[in-house]
Amino acid sequence: MGHMMPTYHPSDLIFERGEGVYLFDAQGRRYLDFAAGIATSSLGHRHPQVVDALKAQADKLWHLSNYFAIPGQERLAGRLTAASFAEKVFFTNSGTEAIECSLKTARKYFSHIGESQRYRIIAAEGAFHGRSLAACAASGQPKMVDGFGPPMPGFDRVPFGDLAAVVRAIGPETAAILVEPIQGDGGIVPASLEYLRGLRRLADEHGLLLILDEIQCGMGRSGKLFAHEWAGITPDICAVAKGIGGGFPLGACLAAERAASGMTYGTHGSTFGGNPLAMAVGNAVADVILAPGFLDRVDRVARVLWQGLSDVAGSHPGVIADVRGAGLMLGLVAAVPNGVLLEKLLAGGLVTVGAAQNVVRLLPPLVVEEPHVSEALDILDRTCRDIALRAA
């Protein structure tokens, strides 16, 4: 790591390969992967349909640029729009780029309709929207903006879940509301369904656009294709990434026709976004996630996991204070430093990931089955017992 910018602090553990919901280290030890590359490896590792699609496309054509038509784009865009609120799609390489496109789309819409003075975005405290300057400014967390000069203007932050605060923040320059239906990095904090419905209502009443960041909670992770579906609402713009590519760099900005009306020729672009390799993988992932019954199974297994985690937490209140989240995006609120719990779980063979508010995230691949859940719960229970004994 001597030549790398020290922006990460990786574990010394090196994984050599993966298979389904498992990872294997250099010594051949098997680990249950309940991190999934931070909710990205949605179909686990080496999923045969995805591997076959990637290999087949790699033997034909990797990259063109968007000066030429890429048939896989229209196919995947058509499938996403058919399964969602959206009517237009822009493909990106990452969640950050999907957020950038979403913010630009919102601002451009108001310029397009002759209201260019409306450019400000209301965002929620505790959010994580990416690492670009605009995404960092939207999130507003000190760790993300300190040292990078004046934050990009145009963002007004309010407490997450507080509709009254949103009302107070709306002004003549307000263009949109940006929120995660489930805050991920912020500590696995789900928005109430009434809060999401209230945001939709406020956006309609004040002529605003509603932007949802479903980079982590979208593409089936909540048990529905998009988490906002549980509230029975539709956004105007939605940022998607992570699970859409199953581990391959891929993101998308989904938008209603009206919201995307300002995004005309030359207003946005990407060299790599929507390249043939990404589209082959994205369509293969969609084949699985959009198959009849797949999301029903995700929801069923997620409920089993939730109940099991609640039982373990109830048995070890000195280690786990609470369980929260939705679907296969769950968080353990640790009663001990979450780093201790993360380290002990990894030693026990369960890979997890941390979050704010002293939370340990459980983000298994969507292909996880009940036997894997039982295995994870056994590791968690043993780990909690060990931590409790050492603390006694």
CSV table of C-alpha atoms in Angstrom, one decimal, residues 20-332:
chain,number,residue,atom,x,y,z
A,20,GLY,CA,-22.2,-17.5,-4.0
A,21,VAL,CA,-22.6,-15.9,-0.6
A,22,TYR,CA,-19.0,-17.0,0.5
A,23,LEU,CA,-15.6,-15.5,0.3
A,24,PHE,CA,-12.3,-17.4,0.7
A,25,ASP,CA,-9.0,-16.1,1.9
A,26,ALA,CA,-5.5,-17.1,0.8
A,27,GLN,CA,-5.4,-20.0,3.3
A,28,GLY,CA,-8.7,-21.3,1.9
A,29,ARG,CA,-10.8,-20.3,5.0
A,30,ARG,CA,-14.4,-19.7,4.1
A,31,TYR,CA,-16.3,-16.5,5.3
A,32,LEU,CA,-20.0,-15.8,5.0
A,33,ASP,CA,-20.3,-12.5,3.1
A,34,PHE,CA,-22.9,-10.2,4.7
A,35,ALA,CA,-21.3,-7.1,3.4
A,36,ALA,CA,-21.6,-7.8,-0.3
A,37,GLY,CA,-19.1,-5.1,-1.2
A,38,ILE,CA,-21.3,-2.6,0.6
A,39,ALA,CA,-24.6,-3.8,-0.9
A,40,THR,CA,-23.1,-4.1,-4.3
A,41,SER,CA,-22.6,-7.8,-5.1
A,42,SER,CA,-26.3,-8.3,-5.3
A,43,LEU,CA,-26.2,-11.8,-6.7
A,44,GLY,CA,-23.2,-12.9,-4.7
A,45,HIS,CA,-19.9,-14.0,-6.2
A,46,ARG,CA,-19.4,-15.7,-9.6
A,47,HIS,CA,-23.1,-15.9,-10.4
A,48,PRO,CA,-23.2,-18.1,-13.5
A,49,GLN,CA,-25.6,-16.0,-15.6
A,50,VAL,CA,-23.6,-12.8,-14.9
A,51,VAL,CA,-20.2,-14.5,-15.5
A,52,ASP,CA,-21.4,-15.9,-18.8
A,53,ALA,CA,-22.8,-12.6,-20.0
A,54,LEU,CA,-19.5,-10.8,-19.1
A,55,LYS,CA,-17.4,-13.4,-20.9
A,56,ALA,CA,-19.6,-13.4,-24.0
A,57,GLN,CA,-19.5,-9.6,-24.3
A,58,ALA,CA,-15.7,-9.5,-23.5
A,59,ASP,CA,-15.1,-11.7,-26.5
A,60,LYS,CA,-17.0,-9.3,-28.7
A,61,LEU,CA,-16.7,-5.6,-27.7
A,62,TRP,CA,-15.6,-3.8,-24.6
A,63,HIS,CA,-15.9,-0.1,-25.3
A,64,LEU,CA,-17.2,2.3,-27.9
A,65,SER,CA,-18.3,5.6,-26.3
A,66,ASN,CA,-21.7,7.1,-26.7
A,67,TYR,CA,-21.0,8.5,-30.2
A,68,PHE,CA,-22.4,5.2,-31.3
A,69,ALA,CA,-25.6,3.4,-30.4
A,70,ILE,CA,-25.2,0.6,-27.8
A,71,PRO,CA,-28.2,-1.7,-28.0
A,72,GLY,CA,-27.8,-3.0,-24.5
A,73,GLN,CA,-28.5,0.5,-23.2
A,74,GLU,CA,-32.0,0.7,-24.7
A,75,ARG,CA,-32.7,-2.8,-23.6
A,76,LEU,CA,-31.8,-2.2,-20.0
A,77,ALA,CA,-33.4,1.3,-19.9
A,78,GLY,CA,-36.6,-0.2,-21.3
A,79,ARG,CA,-36.6,-2.9,-18.6
A,80,LEU,CA,-36.0,-0.3,-15.8
A,81,THR,CA,-38.7,2.0,-17.0
A,82,ALA,CA,-41.2,-0.8,-17.5
A,83,ALA,CA,-40.6,-1.9,-13.8
A,84,SER,CA,-40.6,1.6,-12.3
A,85,PHE,CA,-41.9,5.2,-12.4
A,86,ALA,CA,-39.2,6.3,-14.8
A,87,GLU,CA,-39.5,7.2,-18.5
A,88,LYS,CA,-35.9,8.3,-19.1
A,89,VAL,CA,-32.5,6.8,-18.0
A,90,PHE,CA,-29.0,8.0,-18.1
A,91,PHE,CA,-26.3,5.3,-17.4
A,92,THR,CA,-23.3,6.1,-15.2
A,93,ASN,CA,-20.4,4.2,-13.7
A,94,SER,CA,-21.1,4.8,-10.0
A,95,GLY,CA,-23.6,6.1,-7.5
A,96,THR,CA,-21.8,9.4,-7.1
A,97,GLU,CA,-22.2,10.0,-10.9
A,98,ALA,CA,-25.9,9.0,-10.6
A,99,ILE,CA,-26.3,11.6,-7.9
A,100,GLU,CA,-24.5,14.2,-10.0
A,101,CYS,CA,-26.8,13.5,-12.9
A,102,SER,CA,-29.8,13.7,-10.6
A,103,LEU,CA,-28.8,17.1,-9.3
A,104,LYS,CA,-28.0,18.4,-12.7
A,105,THR,CA,-31.3,17.1,-14.1
A,106,ALA,CA,-33.3,18.9,-11.3
A,107,ARG,CA,-31.5,22.2,-11.8
A,108,LYS,CA,-31.7,22.0,-15.6
A,109,TYR,CA,-35.5,21.3,-15.4
A,110,PHE,CA,-36.2,24.7,-13.8
A,111,SER,CA,-33.8,26.5,-16.1
A,112,HIS,CA,-35.6,24.8,-19.0
A,113,ILE,CA,-39.0,26.0,-17.9
A,114,GLY,CA,-37.8,29.5,-17.3
A,115,GLU,CA,-37.3,29.4,-13.5
A,116,SER,CA,-33.5,29.4,-13.3
A,117,GLN,CA,-33.6,31.1,-9.9
A,118,ARG,CA,-34.8,27.8,-8.5
A,119,TYR,CA,-31.7,25.7,-7.9
A,120,ARG,CA,-31.5,25.0,-4.2
A,121,ILE,CA,-31.9,21.4,-2.9
A,122,ILE,CA,-33.2,20.4,0.5
A,123,ALA,CA,-31.2,17.5,1.8
A,124,ALA,CA,-31.3,15.5,5.0
A,125,GLU,CA,-28.8,15.5,7.9
A,126,GLY,CA,-26.9,12.2,8.3
A,127,ALA,CA,-27.1,11.5,4.5
A,128,PHE,CA,-24.4,10.0,2.3
A,129,HIS,CA,-24.7,10.8,-1.4
A,130,GLY,CA,-21.2,10.2,-2.7
A,131,ARG,CA,-17.7,11.8,-2.7
A,132,SER,CA,-17.8,14.4,-5.5
A,133,LEU,CA,-17.8,18.0,-4.4
A,134,ALA,CA,-21.6,18.4,-5.1
A,135,ALA,CA,-22.4,15.1,-3.4
A,136,CYS,CA,-20.3,16.0,-0.4
A,137,ALA,CA,-22.0,19.4,-0.2
A,138,ALA,CA,-25.4,17.7,-0.3
A,139,SER,CA,-24.4,15.4,2.6
A,140,GLY,CA,-22.7,18.2,4.5
A,141,GLN,CA,-20.9,16.0,7.0
A,142,PRO,CA,-17.7,17.6,8.3
A,143,LYS,CA,-15.6,14.6,7.4
A,144,MET,CA,-16.7,15.0,3.8
A,145,VAL,CA,-16.4,18.8,3.4
A,146,ASP,CA,-13.6,19.9,5.7
A,147,GLY,CA,-10.4,20.8,3.9
A,148,PHE,CA,-11.8,21.0,0.4
A,149,GLY,CA,-12.5,24.7,0.3
A,150,PRO,CA,-15.9,26.4,0.4
A,151,PRO,CA,-18.6,23.7,-0.1
A,152,MET,CA,-20.6,24.0,-3.3
A,153,PRO,CA,-23.6,26.3,-2.6
A,154,GLY,CA,-27.2,25.4,-3.1
A,155,PHE,CA,-28.0,22.9,-0.4
A,156,ASP,CA,-30.2,23.3,2.7
A,157,ARG,CA,-30.0,20.5,5.2
A,158,VAL,CA,-32.8,19.6,7.6
A,159,PRO,CA,-33.2,16.8,10.2
A,160,PHE,CA,-34.0,13.4,8.6
A,161,GLY,CA,-37.6,12.5,9.1
A,162,ASP,CA,-38.8,16.0,10.1
A,163,LEU,CA,-41.5,17.1,7.6
A,164,ALA,CA,-42.0,20.4,9.5
A,165,ALA,CA,-38.3,21.3,9.0
A,166,VAL,CA,-38.7,20.6,5.3
A,167,VAL,CA,-41.7,23.0,5.1
A,168,ARG,CA,-39.6,25.7,6.9
A,169,ALA,CA,-36.7,25.2,4.4
A,170,ILE,CA,-38.8,25.7,1.3
A,171,GLY,CA,-38.2,29.1,-0.3
A,172,PRO,CA,-38.5,30.8,-3.7
A,173,GLU,CA,-35.2,29.3,-4.8
A,174,THR,CA,-36.0,25.7,-3.8
A,175,ALA,CA,-35.9,23.3,-6.7
A,176,ALA,CA,-36.0,19.8,-5.1
A,177,ILE,CA,-35.9,17.6,-2.1
A,178,LEU,CA,-33.2,14.9,-1.9
A,179,VAL,CA,-33.4,12.0,0.5
A,180,GLU,CA,-32.5,8.3,1.0
A,181,PRO,CA,-35.5,6.2,1.8
A,182,ILE,CA,-33.1,4.2,4.1
A,183,GLN,CA,-29.9,6.0,5.2
A,184,GLY,CA,-27.1,3.5,4.8
A,185,ASP,CA,-23.8,5.0,5.8
A,186,GLY,CA,-25.7,7.2,8.2
A,187,GLY,CA,-26.5,4.1,10.3
A,188,ILE,CA,-29.3,2.1,8.6
A,189,VAL,CA,-32.0,4.6,9.4
A,190,PRO,CA,-35.2,3.9,7.5
A,191,ALA,CA,-37.6,6.8,6.7
A,192,SER,CA,-41.1,6.2,7.9
A,193,LEU,CA,-43.6,5.6,5.1
A,194,GLU,CA,-45.6,8.6,6.2
A,195,TYR,CA,-42.5,10.8,5.9
A,196,LEU,CA,-41.9,9.6,2.3
A,197,ARG,CA,-45.6,10.2,1.5
A,198,GLY,CA,-45.3,13.7,3.1
A,199,LEU,CA,-42.3,14.5,1.0
A,200,ARG,CA,-44.2,13.6,-2.1
A,201,ARG,CA,-47.1,15.7,-1.0
A,202,LEU,CA,-44.9,18.7,-0.2
A,203,ALA,CA,-43.1,18.4,-3.6
A,204,ASP,CA,-46.5,18.5,-5.4
A,205,GLU,CA,-47.9,21.4,-3.3
A,206,HIS,CA,-44.8,23.6,-3.9
A,207,GLY,CA,-43.9,22.5,-7.5
A,208,LEU,CA,-40.7,20.8,-6.4
A,209,LEU,CA,-39.0,17.7,-7.7
A,210,LEU,CA,-38.5,14.8,-5.4
A,211,ILE,CA,-35.1,13.1,-5.8
A,212,LEU,CA,-34.6,9.7,-4.1
A,213,ASP,CA,-31.2,8.3,-3.5
A,214,GLU,CA,-31.7,4.5,-3.8
A,215,ILE,CA,-28.0,3.8,-4.6
A,216,GLN,CA,-27.8,1.4,-1.6
A,217,CYS,CA,-31.5,0.5,-0.8
A,218,GLY,CA,-32.6,0.0,-4.4
A,219,MET,CA,-32.5,-2.9,-6.9
A,220,GLY,CA,-34.3,-5.3,-4.6
A,221,ARG,CA,-32.5,-4.8,-1.3
A,222,SER,CA,-35.7,-3.7,0.5
A,223,GLY,CA,-37.7,-6.6,-0.8
A,224,LYS,CA,-39.2,-4.5,-3.6
A,225,LEU,CA,-37.3,-3.3,-6.6
A,226,PHE,CA,-37.2,0.2,-5.0
A,227,ALA,CA,-37.7,1.0,-1.4
A,228,HIS,CA,-40.1,3.9,-2.1
A,229,GLU,CA,-42.6,1.4,-3.4
A,230,TRP,CA,-43.4,0.4,0.2
A,231,ALA,CA,-44.8,3.9,0.7
A,232,GLY,CA,-46.8,3.8,-2.5
A,233,ILE,CA,-45.2,6.9,-4.0
A,234,THR,CA,-43.1,7.7,-7.0
A,235,PRO,CA,-40.2,10.2,-7.2
A,236,ASP,CA,-39.4,12.5,-10.1
A,237,ILE,CA,-35.8,11.4,-10.2
A,238,CYS,CA,-34.0,8.4,-8.6
A,239,ALA,CA,-30.3,7.6,-8.4
A,240,VAL,CA,-29.4,3.9,-8.6
A,241,ALA,CA,-26.1,2.1,-8.5
A,242,LYS,CA,-24.4,-0.6,-6.4
A,243,GLY,CA,-26.7,-3.7,-6.9
A,244,ILE,CA,-27.7,-2.8,-10.4
A,245,GLY,CA,-24.3,-4.1,-11.7
A,246,GLY,CA,-23.8,-7.0,-9.3
A,247,GLY,CA,-20.3,-5.8,-8.6
A,248,PHE,CA,-19.5,-4.3,-12.0
A,249,PRO,CA,-19.2,-0.5,-12.0
A,250,LEU,CA,-22.7,0.7,-13.1
A,251,GLY,CA,-25.2,3.3,-12.0
A,252,ALA,CA,-28.2,5.1,-13.5
A,253,CYS,CA,-30.2,8.2,-13.1
A,254,LEU,CA,-33.9,7.4,-13.6
A,255,ALA,CA,-36.3,10.2,-14.3
A,256,ALA,CA,-39.9,11.0,-15.2
A,257,GLU,CA,-40.3,12.5,-18.7
A,258,ARG,CA,-41.2,16.0,-17.3
A,259,ALA,CA,-38.2,16.0,-14.9
A,260,ALA,CA,-35.8,15.0,-17.7
A,261,SER,CA,-37.2,17.5,-20.2
A,262,GLY,CA,-34.2,19.9,-19.8
A,263,MET,CA,-31.6,17.2,-20.4
A,264,THR,CA,-31.2,17.7,-24.1
A,265,TYR,CA,-28.3,17.0,-26.5
A,266,GLY,CA,-24.9,18.1,-25.0
A,267,THR,CA,-26.2,18.9,-21.5
A,268,HIS,CA,-24.6,15.8,-20.0
A,269,GLY,CA,-22.3,12.9,-21.0
A,270,SER,CA,-20.0,10.1,-19.9
A,271,THR,CA,-17.1,8.4,-21.7
A,272,PHE,CA,-17.6,5.0,-20.0
A,273,GLY,CA,-21.2,5.2,-18.8
A,274,GLY,CA,-23.4,2.5,-20.5
A,275,ASN,CA,-20.5,0.8,-22.2
A,276,PRO,CA,-21.1,-2.7,-23.8
A,277,LEU,CA,-19.5,-4.6,-20.9
A,278,ALA,CA,-21.6,-2.8,-18.3
A,279,MET,CA,-24.8,-3.2,-20.3
A,280,ALA,CA,-24.2,-7.0,-20.7
A,281,VAL,CA,-23.7,-7.4,-17.0
A,282,GLY,CA,-26.6,-5.0,-16.1
A,283,ASN,CA,-29.0,-6.9,-18.3
A,284,ALA,CA,-27.8,-10.3,-16.8
A,285,VAL,CA,-28.4,-8.9,-13.3
A,286,ALA,CA,-31.9,-7.7,-14.3
A,287,ASP,CA,-32.7,-11.1,-15.7
A,288,VAL,CA,-32.4,-12.5,-12.2
A,289,ILE,CA,-33.8,-9.7,-10.1
A,290,LEU,CA,-36.8,-9.1,-12.4
A,291,ALA,CA,-37.6,-12.8,-12.7
A,292,PRO,CA,-41.1,-13.6,-11.2
A,293,GLY,CA,-40.9,-14.6,-7.5
A,294,PHE,CA,-37.3,-13.4,-6.9
A,295,LEU,CA,-38.2,-10.3,-4.9
A,296,ASP,CA,-40.9,-12.3,-3.0
A,297,ARG,CA,-38.1,-14.7,-1.9
A,298,VAL,CA,-35.9,-11.8,-0.9
A,299,ASP,CA,-38.6,-10.4,1.3
A,300,ARG,CA,-39.3,-13.8,2.9
A,301,VAL,CA,-35.7,-14.5,3.7
A,302,ALA,CA,-35.3,-11.0,5.0
A,303,ARG,CA,-38.1,-11.4,7.5
A,304,VAL,CA,-36.5,-14.6,8.8
A,305,LEU,CA,-33.2,-12.7,9.2
A,306,TRP,CA,-34.9,-9.9,11.0
A,307,GLN,CA,-36.6,-12.2,13.5
A,308,GLY,CA,-33.4,-14.1,14.1
A,309,LEU,CA,-31.4,-10.9,14.7
A,310,SER,CA,-34.1,-9.7,17.1
A,311,ASP,CA,-33.9,-12.9,19.0
A,312,VAL,CA,-30.1,-12.7,19.3
A,313,ALA,CA,-30.3,-9.1,20.3
A,314,GLY,CA,-32.8,-9.9,23.0
A,315,SER,CA,-30.5,-12.6,24.4
A,316,HIS,CA,-27.5,-10.2,24.4
A,317,PRO,CA,-28.6,-6.7,25.3
A,318,GLY,CA,-25.2,-5.8,26.6
A,319,VAL,CA,-23.8,-6.3,23.1
A,320,ILE,CA,-26.7,-5.4,20.7
A,321,ALA,CA,-28.9,-2.5,21.7
A,322,ASP,CA,-31.3,-2.6,18.7
A,323,VAL,CA,-32.0,-3.9,15.3
A,324,ARG,CA,-33.3,-1.7,12.5
A,325,GLY,CA,-33.6,-1.4,8.7
A,326,ALA,CA,-35.6,-3.0,6.0
A,327,GLY,CA,-35.3,-6.1,3.8
A,328,LEU,CA,-31.8,-7.2,3.5
A,329,MET,CA,-30.4,-3.8,4.6
A,330,LEU,CA,-30.2,-4.3,8.3
A,331,GLY,CA,-28.3,-2.7,11.1
A,332,LEU,CA,-27.2,-3.8,14.6
